[in-house]
Amino acid sequence: MLQLYDSFARIKKDFKPYNKSNVLLYVCGITPNNATHLGHAFTYVMFDALIRFLKYKDFGVTYVQNATDVNDGDDVIKQAKETGKTWTEIAQFWIEHFQKQMDALNVMRPDKYLLASEFIDRIVSINEKLITKGFAYEKNGNIYFDISKFKDYGALSKYGNEQMLMISTERGNDPKDPNKKNPLDFVLWIKDDSEPNWKSPWGNGRPGWHIECSAMIESTLGEQIDIHGGGRDLIFPHHESERAQTESFTGKKPIVQHWMHTGMVMYEGEKMSKSLGNLVLVEDLLKQYSPSAIRWLLLSHHYRHPWEYEEEELKNCEQKLQVLGSKLQEKTSGDWKTIERYLEDDFNTPEVLRYLQTECAGETLKKGLELLGFEIKN
Ligand code: ZN
């Protein structure tokens, strides 16, 4: 039986999708305003490998991913202003860049790749519903989610109010916004007459980031899904808020059976992030290392654990793969059931790679590498 950890329950749970022939899987995508780094790759390679394993286990999968091309912040708009390009040109440029890096790493494209800007109508109608049901309120053209109406706010992250306030403020929430009833209330719609903006019953504006994912999931997969993924830093406030909104407007729970979060990739002692400037870009690594070596490095870390990138480790991966290449021609050794057992235990790829490297040769090795998406060159 496949067991996957659920960040909400904080335990490994049996994987029992609503419909075995159509596992509903959503992974939060990129904000298309910067180059793809190793932290991005860790998340998307991991889910790619997981999907390959689910399909091997005879599950059908619908995999949806998005790009946050517009939101209440100015991530893409700012770059457009600086470069004289349109915001859609900026978003398209970085989405193509991201897809090129993912293709190079042999990551399969999602079944649906969504742009938040294509779901504005649905976002507006969800906002109206939240207001009608008393979970949201309008003030001066902005719409806020009223967290006092959702008693469970904080149940996913397990953070107390003080911690939620600290983290959301770090991430750009303005606790002193005079329009708010509670400093933790978050934006569902923000009034803005500058470009780009969309019409709404409350005037021109743009949607909040969290409501976008709620709308895209509900519109394409439904009200309750099997797996929702993303980096660990998305648990709060993004997924916490998604959960509050979706449960409130659908009246159903749980909205997700397995919340799966990937650990942060660190570099030089800190989380790899654009703001800290400590990015290791996938395009740079691909100039020096094979896609399989990068894939091996990523899958040799358990998806839930944070880890620190060191180039020496990537060099070792390249060497290991060369040795393994020669072992493909040898007499078959290794036990396939052992490989499956590791993967069924919360997708323990590090144990599988260790086992492939130390115990396997011939057909078992080939099958194991193929299962995890390695491109095999004889
Ligand atoms: Zn999201």
mmCIF file of C-alpha atoms and ligand atoms in Angstrom:
data_model
loop_
_atom_site.group_PDB
_atom_site.id
_atom_site.type_symbol
_atom_site.label_atom_id
_atom_site.label_comp_id
_atom_site.label_asym_id
_atom_site.label_seq_id
_atom_site.Cartn_x
_atom_site.Cartn_y
_atom_site.Cartn_z
ATOM 1 C CA MET A 1 0.000 0.000 0.000
ATOM 2 C CA LEU A 2 1.354 3.381 -0.983
ATOM 3 C CA GLN A 3 1.648 5.756 1.945
ATOM 4 C CA LEU A 4 2.255 9.468 1.551
ATOM 5 C CA TYR A 5 2.832 12.020 4.265
ATOM 6 C CA ASP A 6 0.139 14.648 4.683
ATOM 7 C CA SER A 7 1.424 17.969 6.031
ATOM 8 C CA PHE A 8 -2.007 18.716 7.502
ATOM 9 C CA ALA A 9 -2.344 15.496 9.544
ATOM 10 C CA ARG A 10 1.443 15.352 9.985
ATOM 11 C CA ILE A 11 1.499 11.608 9.491
ATOM 12 C CA LYS A 12 1.959 9.166 6.648
ATOM 13 C CA LYS A 13 -1.465 8.145 5.356
ATOM 14 C CA ASP A 14 -2.619 5.400 3.016
ATOM 15 C CA PHE A 15 -3.036 6.816 -0.455
ATOM 16 C CA LYS A 16 -6.687 6.316 -1.373
ATOM 17 C CA PRO A 17 -7.644 8.681 -4.177
ATOM 18 C CA TYR A 18 -11.311 9.491 -4.799
ATOM 19 C CA ASN A 19 -10.947 7.869 -8.204
ATOM 20 C CA LYS A 20 -8.038 5.522 -8.874
ATOM 21 C CA SER A 21 -8.245 6.097 -12.602
ATOM 22 C CA ASN A 22 -8.050 9.868 -12.171
ATOM 23 C CA VAL A 23 -5.844 11.075 -9.312
ATOM 24 C CA LEU A 24 -6.313 14.844 -9.003
ATOM 25 C CA LEU A 25 -3.002 16.563 -8.463
ATOM 26 C CA TYR A 26 -2.214 20.261 -8.316
ATOM 27 C CA VAL A 27 1.185 21.827 -7.754
ATOM 28 C CA CYS A 28 1.604 25.569 -7.282
ATOM 29 C CA GLY A 29 3.700 26.928 -10.098
ATOM 30 C CA ILE A 30 6.176 29.696 -10.612
ATOM 31 C CA THR A 31 5.818 33.434 -10.550
ATOM 32 C CA PRO A 32 7.155 34.154 -14.038
ATOM 33 C CA ASN A 33 9.644 36.883 -13.231
ATOM 34 C CA ASN A 34 12.960 35.137 -12.689
ATOM 35 C CA ALA A 35 15.239 32.324 -13.798
ATOM 36 C CA THR A 36 14.580 28.728 -12.759
ATOM 37 C CA HIS A 37 16.787 27.723 -9.850
ATOM 38 C CA LEU A 38 17.581 24.481 -8.105
ATOM 39 C CA GLY A 39 14.847 25.036 -5.505
ATOM 40 C CA HIS A 40 12.227 25.116 -8.275
ATOM 41 C CA ALA A 41 13.773 22.048 -9.888
ATOM 42 C CA PHE A 42 13.638 20.119 -6.596
ATOM 43 C CA THR A 43 9.867 20.559 -6.371
ATOM 44 C CA TYR A 44 8.986 19.849 -10.007
ATOM 45 C CA VAL A 45 11.403 16.941 -10.497
ATOM 46 C CA MET A 46 10.068 15.331 -7.325
ATOM 47 C CA PHE A 47 6.448 15.575 -8.477
ATOM 48 C CA ASP A 48 7.454 14.380 -11.935
ATOM 49 C CA ALA A 49 9.032 11.264 -10.415
ATOM 50 C CA LEU A 50 6.010 10.752 -8.142
ATOM 51 C CA ILE A 51 3.617 10.927 -11.111
ATOM 52 C CA ARG A 52 5.729 8.389 -13.002
ATOM 53 C CA PHE A 53 5.490 6.071 -9.984
ATOM 54 C CA LEU A 54 1.714 6.581 -9.632
ATOM 55 C CA LYS A 55 1.263 5.711 -13.308
ATOM 56 C CA TYR A 56 3.485 2.660 -12.884
ATOM 57 C CA LYS A 57 1.164 1.623 -10.010
ATOM 58 C CA ASP A 58 -1.782 1.861 -12.422
ATOM 59 C CA PHE A 59 -3.217 5.126 -11.203
ATOM 60 C CA GLY A 60 -4.475 7.559 -13.810
ATOM 61 C CA VAL A 61 -3.334 11.093 -13.031
ATOM 62 C CA THR A 62 -4.516 14.572 -13.990
ATOM 63 C CA TYR A 63 -1.707 16.951 -13.176
ATOM 64 C CA VAL A 64 -2.397 20.684 -13.112
ATOM 65 C CA GLN A 65 0.147 23.413 -12.516
ATOM 66 C CA ASN A 66 -0.148 27.180 -12.770
ATOM 67 C CA ALA A 67 1.872 30.313 -13.318
ATOM 68 C CA THR A 68 1.125 33.354 -11.166
ATOM 69 C CA ASP A 69 1.294 35.828 -14.027
ATOM 70 C CA VAL A 70 -0.757 38.391 -12.141
ATOM 71 C CA ASN A 71 -1.609 38.932 -8.464
ATOM 72 C CA ASP A 72 -2.094 41.626 -5.842
ATOM 73 C CA GLY A 73 1.672 42.228 -5.822
ATOM 74 C CA ASP A 74 3.716 43.669 -8.654
ATOM 75 C CA ASP A 75 6.136 40.797 -9.290
ATOM 76 C CA VAL A 76 5.674 40.755 -13.056
ATOM 77 C CA ILE A 77 4.369 44.304 -13.525
ATOM 78 C CA LYS A 78 7.461 45.861 -11.967
ATOM 79 C CA GLN A 79 9.748 44.077 -14.412
ATOM 80 C CA ALA A 80 7.543 45.134 -17.304
ATOM 81 C CA LYS A 81 7.856 48.777 -16.244
ATOM 82 C CA GLU A 82 11.623 48.484 -15.871
ATOM 83 C CA THR A 83 12.172 46.893 -19.264
ATOM 84 C CA GLY A 84 9.530 48.658 -21.358
ATOM 85 C CA LYS A 85 7.893 45.342 -22.224
ATOM 86 C CA THR A 86 4.285 44.377 -21.517
ATOM 87 C CA TRP A 87 3.502 42.264 -18.456
ATOM 88 C CA THR A 88 2.294 39.424 -20.706
ATOM 89 C CA GLU A 89 5.600 39.472 -22.624
ATOM 90 C CA ILE A 90 7.532 39.238 -19.348
ATOM 91 C CA ALA A 91 5.353 36.385 -18.082
ATOM 92 C CA GLN A 92 5.585 34.492 -21.372
ATOM 93 C CA PHE A 93 9.357 34.909 -21.521
ATOM 94 C CA TRP A 94 9.914 33.386 -18.069
ATOM 95 C CA ILE A 95 7.344 30.640 -18.566
ATOM 96 C CA GLU A 96 9.149 29.543 -21.731
ATOM 97 C CA HIS A 97 12.444 29.734 -19.884
ATOM 98 C CA PHE A 98 11.042 27.554 -17.085
ATOM 99 C CA GLN A 99 9.603 25.017 -19.533
ATOM 100 C CA LYS A 100 12.921 24.794 -21.363
ATOM 101 C CA GLN A 101 14.771 23.959 -18.115
ATOM 102 C CA MET A 102 12.114 21.419 -17.111
ATOM 103 C CA ASP A 103 12.213 19.771 -20.558
ATOM 104 C CA ALA A 104 15.995 19.515 -20.250
ATOM 105 C CA LEU A 105 15.592 17.749 -16.882
ATOM 106 C CA ASN A 106 13.146 15.308 -18.502
ATOM 107 C CA VAL A 107 10.211 16.635 -16.463
ATOM 108 C CA MET A 108 6.920 15.778 -18.168
ATOM 109 C CA ARG A 109 4.663 18.729 -18.910
ATOM 110 C CA PRO A 110 1.521 18.956 -16.716
ATOM 111 C CA ASP A 111 -1.761 17.945 -18.323
ATOM 112 C CA LYS A 112 -2.934 21.523 -17.883
ATOM 113 C CA TYR A 113 -0.719 24.558 -17.468
ATOM 114 C CA LEU A 114 -2.832 27.468 -16.228
ATOM 115 C CA LEU A 115 -2.368 31.208 -16.165
ATOM 116 C CA ALA A 116 -3.994 32.971 -13.222
ATOM 117 C CA SER A 117 -5.025 35.816 -15.541
ATOM 118 C CA GLU A 118 -7.342 33.450 -17.414
ATOM 119 C CA PHE A 119 -9.470 32.816 -14.300
ATOM 120 C CA ILE A 120 -10.476 36.339 -13.319
ATOM 121 C CA ASP A 121 -14.210 35.793 -13.929
ATOM 122 C CA ARG A 122 -14.254 32.773 -11.653
ATOM 123 C CA ILE A 123 -12.209 34.598 -9.023
ATOM 124 C CA VAL A 124 -14.729 37.449 -9.042
ATOM 125 C CA SER A 125 -17.664 35.074 -8.674
ATOM 126 C CA ILE A 126 -15.965 33.231 -5.793
ATOM 127 C CA ASN A 127 -15.396 36.573 -4.089
ATOM 128 C CA GLU A 128 -19.081 37.397 -4.454
ATOM 129 C CA LYS A 129 -19.966 34.048 -2.948
ATOM 130 C CA LEU A 130 -17.588 34.551 -0.010
ATOM 131 C CA ILE A 131 -19.106 37.963 0.664
ATOM 132 C CA THR A 132 -22.667 36.563 0.474
ATOM 133 C CA LYS A 133 -21.768 33.764 2.876
ATOM 134 C CA GLY A 134 -20.192 36.257 5.297
ATOM 135 C CA PHE A 135 -16.579 35.065 4.984
ATOM 136 C CA ALA A 136 -15.350 38.160 3.174
ATOM 137 C CA TYR A 137 -15.990 41.894 3.256
ATOM 138 C CA GLU A 138 -15.479 44.871 1.001
ATOM 139 C CA LYS A 139 -13.756 48.064 2.122
ATOM 140 C CA ASN A 140 -12.842 50.915 -0.239
ATOM 141 C CA GLY A 141 -12.814 48.667 -3.284
ATOM 142 C CA ASN A 142 -10.689 45.945 -1.683
ATOM 143 C CA ILE A 143 -12.020 42.550 -0.651
ATOM 144 C CA TYR A 144 -10.610 40.773 2.395
ATOM 145 C CA PHE A 145 -11.081 37.327 3.836
ATOM 146 C CA ASP A 146 -12.356 37.660 7.401
ATOM 147 C CA ILE A 147 -10.296 35.140 9.354
ATOM 148 C CA SER A 148 -12.501 35.550 12.446
ATOM 149 C CA LYS A 149 -15.212 33.698 10.453
ATOM 150 C CA PHE A 150 -12.967 30.698 9.796
ATOM 151 C CA LYS A 151 -12.122 29.218 13.191
ATOM 152 C CA ASP A 152 -9.648 26.751 11.716
ATOM 153 C CA TYR A 153 -7.247 29.352 10.320
ATOM 154 C CA GLY A 154 -3.755 28.158 11.285
ATOM 155 C CA ALA A 155 -4.676 24.459 11.352
ATOM 156 C CA LEU A 156 -2.503 23.593 8.335
ATOM 157 C CA SER A 157 0.636 25.459 9.400
ATOM 158 C CA LYS A 158 -0.033 24.886 13.142
ATOM 159 C CA TYR A 159 1.136 28.444 13.728
ATOM 160 C CA GLY A 160 -0.312 30.622 16.441
ATOM 161 C CA ASN A 161 -1.574 34.134 15.717
ATOM 162 C CA GLU A 162 1.682 35.841 16.610
ATOM 163 C CA GLN A 163 3.739 33.644 14.321
ATOM 164 C CA MET A 164 1.226 33.970 11.478
ATOM 165 C CA LEU A 165 1.347 37.725 11.838
ATOM 166 C CA MET A 166 5.135 37.782 11.795
ATOM 167 C CA ILE A 167 5.471 35.562 8.714
ATOM 168 C CA SER A 168 2.679 37.137 6.692
ATOM 169 C CA THR A 169 4.136 40.585 7.389
ATOM 170 C CA GLU A 170 7.539 39.386 6.157
ATOM 171 C CA ARG A 171 5.858 38.205 2.965
ATOM 172 C CA GLY A 172 4.260 41.548 2.191
ATOM 173 C CA ASN A 173 0.992 41.499 4.166
ATOM 174 C CA ASP A 174 0.323 44.925 5.643
ATOM 175 C CA PRO A 175 -1.032 44.320 9.168
ATOM 176 C CA LYS A 176 -1.742 48.055 9.576
ATOM 177 C CA ASP A 177 -3.921 48.338 6.460
ATOM 178 C CA PRO A 178 -6.742 50.538 7.846
ATOM 179 C CA ASN A 179 -9.323 48.748 5.673
ATOM 180 C CA LYS A 180 -8.868 45.507 7.599
ATOM 181 C CA LYS A 181 -10.887 44.276 10.549
ATOM 182 C CA ASN A 182 -8.104 41.966 11.694
ATOM 183 C CA PRO A 183 -4.384 42.361 10.854
ATOM 184 C CA LEU A 184 -4.321 38.740 9.593
ATOM 185 C CA ASP A 185 -7.200 39.231 7.133
ATOM 186 C CA PHE A 186 -5.804 38.728 3.661
ATOM 187 C CA VAL A 187 -6.518 40.254 0.277
ATOM 188 C CA LEU A 188 -8.931 38.547 -2.122
ATOM 189 C CA TRP A 189 -9.170 41.497 -4.470
ATOM 190 C CA ILE A 190 -7.215 44.723 -4.557
ATOM 191 C CA LYS A 191 -8.464 47.952 -6.074
ATOM 192 C CA ASP A 192 -6.107 49.290 -8.718
ATOM 193 C CA ASP A 193 -6.711 51.466 -11.748
ATOM 194 C CA SER A 194 -3.218 51.035 -13.196
ATOM 195 C CA GLU A 195 -2.527 48.365 -15.838
ATOM 196 C CA PRO A 196 -3.234 45.520 -15.776
ATOM 197 C CA ASN A 197 -6.614 45.582 -14.090
ATOM 198 C CA TRP A 198 -9.942 43.850 -14.500
ATOM 199 C CA LYS A 199 -13.503 45.005 -13.973
ATOM 200 C CA SER A 200 -15.342 43.814 -10.877
ATOM 201 C CA PRO A 201 -18.466 44.820 -8.933
ATOM 202 C CA TRP A 202 -16.089 46.706 -6.598
ATOM 203 C CA GLY A 203 -14.265 48.638 -9.302
ATOM 204 C CA ASN A 204 -11.125 47.893 -11.303
ATOM 205 C CA GLY A 205 -8.509 45.761 -9.659
ATOM 206 C CA ARG A 206 -6.538 42.547 -9.460
ATOM 207 C CA PRO A 207 -7.015 39.283 -7.570
ATOM 208 C CA GLY A 208 -5.112 38.249 -4.465
ATOM 209 C CA TRP A 209 -2.528 35.491 -4.925
ATOM 210 C CA HIS A 210 -4.191 32.870 -2.715
ATOM 211 C CA ILE A 211 -7.653 33.079 -4.290
ATOM 212 C CA GLU A 212 -6.114 32.416 -7.708
ATOM 213 C CA CYS A 213 -5.065 28.881 -6.786
ATOM 214 C CA SER A 214 -8.414 28.204 -5.098
ATOM 215 C CA ALA A 215 -10.198 29.253 -8.306
ATOM 216 C CA MET A 216 -7.894 27.357 -10.675
ATOM 217 C CA ILE A 217 -8.149 24.139 -8.660
ATOM 218 C CA GLU A 218 -11.921 24.295 -8.330
ATOM 219 C CA SER A 219 -12.394 25.196 -12.005
ATOM 220 C CA THR A 220 -10.169 22.470 -13.437
ATOM 221 C CA LEU A 221 -10.040 19.628 -10.885
ATOM 222 C CA GLY A 222 -13.033 20.169 -8.606
ATOM 223 C CA GLU A 223 -13.835 20.995 -5.000
ATOM 224 C CA GLN A 224 -11.838 18.168 -3.425
ATOM 225 C CA ILE A 225 -8.532 16.877 -4.742
ATOM 226 C CA ASP A 226 -6.099 14.108 -3.850
ATOM 227 C CA ILE A 227 -2.705 15.811 -3.770
ATOM 228 C CA HIS A 228 -1.772 19.457 -3.447
ATOM 229 C CA GLY A 229 1.917 20.182 -3.709
ATOM 230 C CA GLY A 230 4.348 23.031 -3.452
ATOM 231 C CA GLY A 231 7.436 24.192 -1.627
ATOM 232 C CA ARG A 232 7.355 24.188 2.164
ATOM 233 C CA ASP A 233 7.423 27.973 2.236
ATOM 234 C CA LEU A 234 3.951 27.951 0.653
ATOM 235 C CA ILE A 235 2.283 26.325 3.689
ATOM 236 C CA PHE A 236 1.771 29.725 5.239
ATOM 237 C CA PRO A 237 0.211 32.006 4.237
ATOM 238 C CA HIS A 238 -0.540 30.642 0.746
ATOM 239 C CA HIS A 239 -1.962 27.178 1.391
ATOM 240 C CA GLU A 240 -3.405 28.086 4.773
ATOM 241 C CA SER A 241 -5.403 30.814 3.008
ATOM 242 C CA GLU A 242 -6.336 28.639 0.033
ATOM 243 C CA ARG A 243 -7.766 26.123 2.444
ATOM 244 C CA ALA A 244 -9.776 28.759 4.328
ATOM 245 C CA GLN A 245 -11.247 30.218 1.133
ATOM 246 C CA THR A 246 -12.083 26.980 -0.630
ATOM 247 C CA GLU A 247 -13.652 25.312 2.404
ATOM 248 C CA SER A 248 -15.670 28.459 3.012
ATOM 249 C CA PHE A 249 -17.102 28.862 -0.464
ATOM 250 C CA THR A 250 -17.656 25.157 -1.211
ATOM 251 C CA GLY A 251 -18.713 24.093 2.290
ATOM 252 C CA LYS A 252 -16.729 20.880 1.761
ATOM 253 C CA LYS A 253 -13.737 19.473 3.565
ATOM 254 C CA PRO A 254 -11.104 18.304 3.310
ATOM 255 C CA ILE A 255 -10.256 20.162 0.133
ATOM 256 C CA VAL A 256 -7.063 18.120 -0.123
ATOM 257 C CA GLN A 257 -6.328 14.538 0.966
ATOM 258 C CA HIS A 258 -2.531 14.856 0.954
ATOM 259 C CA TRP A 259 -0.766 18.178 1.318
ATOM 260 C CA MET A 260 2.741 17.437 0.051
ATOM 261 C CA HIS A 261 5.468 19.994 0.626
ATOM 262 C CA THR A 262 9.040 19.905 -0.570
ATOM 263 C CA GLY A 263 11.881 20.979 1.690
ATOM 264 C CA MET A 264 13.822 24.138 1.033
ATOM 265 C CA VAL A 265 17.070 23.994 -0.919
ATOM 266 C CA MET A 266 19.731 26.002 0.861
ATOM 267 C CA TYR A 267 22.876 27.591 -0.512
ATOM 268 C CA GLU A 268 25.579 29.327 1.464
ATOM 269 C CA GLY A 269 23.620 28.703 4.648
ATOM 270 C CA GLU A 270 20.339 30.277 3.551
ATOM 271 C CA LYS A 271 17.224 29.363 1.633
ATOM 272 C CA MET A 272 17.847 29.807 -2.091
ATOM 273 C CA SER A 273 15.809 32.848 -3.057
ATOM 274 C CA LYS A 274 15.787 35.723 -5.468
ATOM 275 C CA SER A 275 15.707 38.290 -2.687
ATOM 276 C CA LEU A 276 18.869 36.888 -1.082
ATOM 277 C CA GLY A 277 20.620 36.599 -4.440
ATOM 278 C CA ASN A 278 22.021 33.125 -3.657
ATOM 279 C CA LEU A 279 20.490 31.351 -6.630
ATOM 280 C CA VAL A 280 21.974 28.335 -8.341
ATOM 281 C CA LEU A 281 20.397 28.428 -11.789
ATOM 282 C CA VAL A 282 19.440 25.268 -13.608
ATOM 283 C CA GLU A 283 20.626 26.711 -16.951
ATOM 284 C CA ASP A 284 24.105 27.245 -15.486
ATOM 285 C CA LEU A 285 24.297 23.716 -14.059
ATOM 286 C CA LEU A 286 23.185 22.259 -17.404
ATOM 287 C CA LYS A 287 26.235 23.842 -19.069
ATOM 288 C CA GLN A 288 28.517 21.683 -16.939
ATOM 289 C CA TYR A 289 26.552 18.640 -15.835
ATOM 290 C CA SER A 290 24.252 16.098 -17.415
ATOM 291 C CA PRO A 291 20.493 16.363 -16.754
ATOM 292 C CA SER A 292 20.630 12.908 -15.154
ATOM 293 C CA ALA A 293 23.306 14.006 -12.674
ATOM 294 C CA ILE A 294 21.149 16.987 -11.632
ATOM 295 C CA ARG A 295 18.133 14.692 -11.356
ATOM 296 C CA TRP A 296 20.148 12.233 -9.283
ATOM 297 C CA LEU A 297 21.294 15.005 -6.951
ATOM 298 C CA LEU A 298 17.692 16.168 -6.438
ATOM 299 C CA LEU A 299 16.175 12.720 -5.903
ATOM 300 C CA SER A 300 18.994 11.687 -3.569
ATOM 301 C CA HIS A 301 17.421 14.073 -1.034
ATOM 302 C CA HIS A 302 14.124 13.119 0.544
ATOM 303 C CA TYR A 303 11.466 15.451 -0.772
ATOM 304 C CA ARG A 304 10.372 16.621 2.668
ATOM 305 C CA HIS A 305 13.802 17.504 4.004
ATOM 306 C CA PRO A 306 15.728 20.727 3.580
ATOM 307 C CA TRP A 307 19.244 20.348 2.208
ATOM 308 C CA GLU A 308 22.223 22.412 1.236
ATOM 309 C CA TYR A 309 23.520 22.483 -2.318
ATOM 310 C CA GLU A 310 27.202 21.704 -2.706
ATOM 311 C CA GLU A 311 28.802 21.442 -6.102
ATOM 312 C CA GLU A 312 31.040 18.601 -4.920
ATOM 313 C CA GLU A 313 27.951 16.462 -4.417
ATOM 314 C CA LEU A 314 26.800 17.115 -7.980
ATOM 315 C CA LYS A 315 30.242 16.115 -9.299
ATOM 316 C CA ASN A 316 29.935 12.857 -7.360
ATOM 317 C CA CYS A 317 26.521 12.236 -8.919
ATOM 318 C CA GLU A 318 28.019 12.548 -12.390
ATOM 319 C CA GLN A 319 30.682 9.976 -11.497
ATOM 320 C CA LYS A 320 28.147 7.598 -9.944
ATOM 321 C CA LEU A 321 26.081 7.683 -13.134
ATOM 322 C CA GLN A 322 29.095 6.805 -15.234
ATOM 323 C CA VAL A 323 29.732 3.741 -13.087
ATOM 324 C CA LEU A 324 26.038 2.817 -13.266
ATOM 325 C CA GLY A 325 26.096 3.152 -17.067
ATOM 326 C CA SER A 326 28.668 0.391 -17.238
ATOM 327 C CA LYS A 327 26.646 -1.785 -14.831
ATOM 328 C CA LEU A 328 23.633 -1.724 -17.177
ATOM 329 C CA GLN A 329 25.329 -4.336 -19.343
ATOM 330 C CA GLU A 330 26.087 -6.649 -16.426
ATOM 331 C CA LYS A 331 24.071 -9.654 -15.290
ATOM 332 C CA THR A 332 20.821 -8.590 -13.591
ATOM 333 C CA SER A 333 20.929 -8.221 -9.829
ATOM 334 C CA GLY A 334 18.770 -6.442 -7.255
ATOM 335 C CA ASP A 335 15.264 -7.052 -5.961
ATOM 336 C CA TRP A 336 12.495 -5.050 -7.637
ATOM 337 C CA LYS A 337 10.140 -5.428 -4.677
ATOM 338 C CA THR A 338 12.649 -3.652 -2.447
ATOM 339 C CA ILE A 339 12.562 -0.651 -4.789
ATOM 340 C CA GLU A 340 8.774 -0.549 -4.747
ATOM 341 C CA ARG A 341 8.728 -0.879 -0.973
ATOM 342 C CA TYR A 342 10.938 2.186 -0.568
ATOM 343 C CA LEU A 343 8.768 4.215 -2.913
ATOM 344 C CA GLU A 344 5.576 3.109 -1.211
ATOM 345 C CA ASP A 345 6.997 4.407 2.047
ATOM 346 C CA ASP A 346 6.377 8.132 1.481
ATOM 347 C CA PHE A 347 8.274 8.110 -1.791
ATOM 348 C CA ASN A 348 11.706 7.460 -0.353
ATOM 349 C CA THR A 349 13.804 8.125 -3.447
ATOM 350 C CA PRO A 350 17.130 8.483 -1.560
ATOM 351 C CA GLU A 351 16.859 4.861 -0.411
ATOM 352 C CA VAL A 352 16.024 3.728 -3.953
ATOM 353 C CA LEU A 353 19.021 5.535 -5.429
ATOM 354 C CA ARG A 354 21.306 4.104 -2.757
ATOM 355 C CA TYR A 355 19.935 0.632 -3.481
ATOM 356 C CA LEU A 356 20.261 1.019 -7.257
ATOM 357 C CA GLN A 357 23.807 2.183 -6.844
ATOM 358 C CA THR A 358 24.979 -0.487 -4.419
ATOM 359 C CA GLU A 359 22.890 -3.583 -5.165
ATOM 360 C CA CYS A 360 21.544 -3.408 -8.710
ATOM 361 C CA ALA A 361 22.784 -4.162 -12.194
ATOM 362 C CA GLY A 362 21.382 -5.110 -15.587
ATOM 363 C CA GLU A 363 17.599 -5.062 -16.074
ATOM 364 C CA THR A 364 16.644 -4.088 -12.500
ATOM 365 C CA LEU A 365 18.970 -1.108 -12.650
ATOM 366 C CA LYS A 366 17.611 -0.064 -16.047
ATOM 367 C CA LYS A 367 14.005 -0.389 -14.895
ATOM 368 C CA GLY A 368 14.707 1.553 -11.678
ATOM 369 C CA LEU A 369 16.382 4.412 -13.516
ATOM 370 C CA GLU A 370 13.593 4.591 -16.083
ATOM 371 C CA LEU A 371 10.913 4.569 -13.385
ATOM 372 C CA LEU A 372 12.388 7.695 -11.787
ATOM 373 C CA GLY A 373 12.709 9.466 -15.122
ATOM 374 C CA PHE A 374 16.408 9.119 -15.843
ATOM 375 C CA GLU A 375 17.282 9.150 -19.515
ATOM 376 C CA ILE A 376 19.399 6.104 -20.082
ATOM 377 C CA LYS A 377 22.179 6.165 -22.614
ATOM 378 C CA ASN A 378 23.810 2.839 -23.302
HETATM 379 ZN ZN ZN B 1 -0.765 28.222 -5.284
#
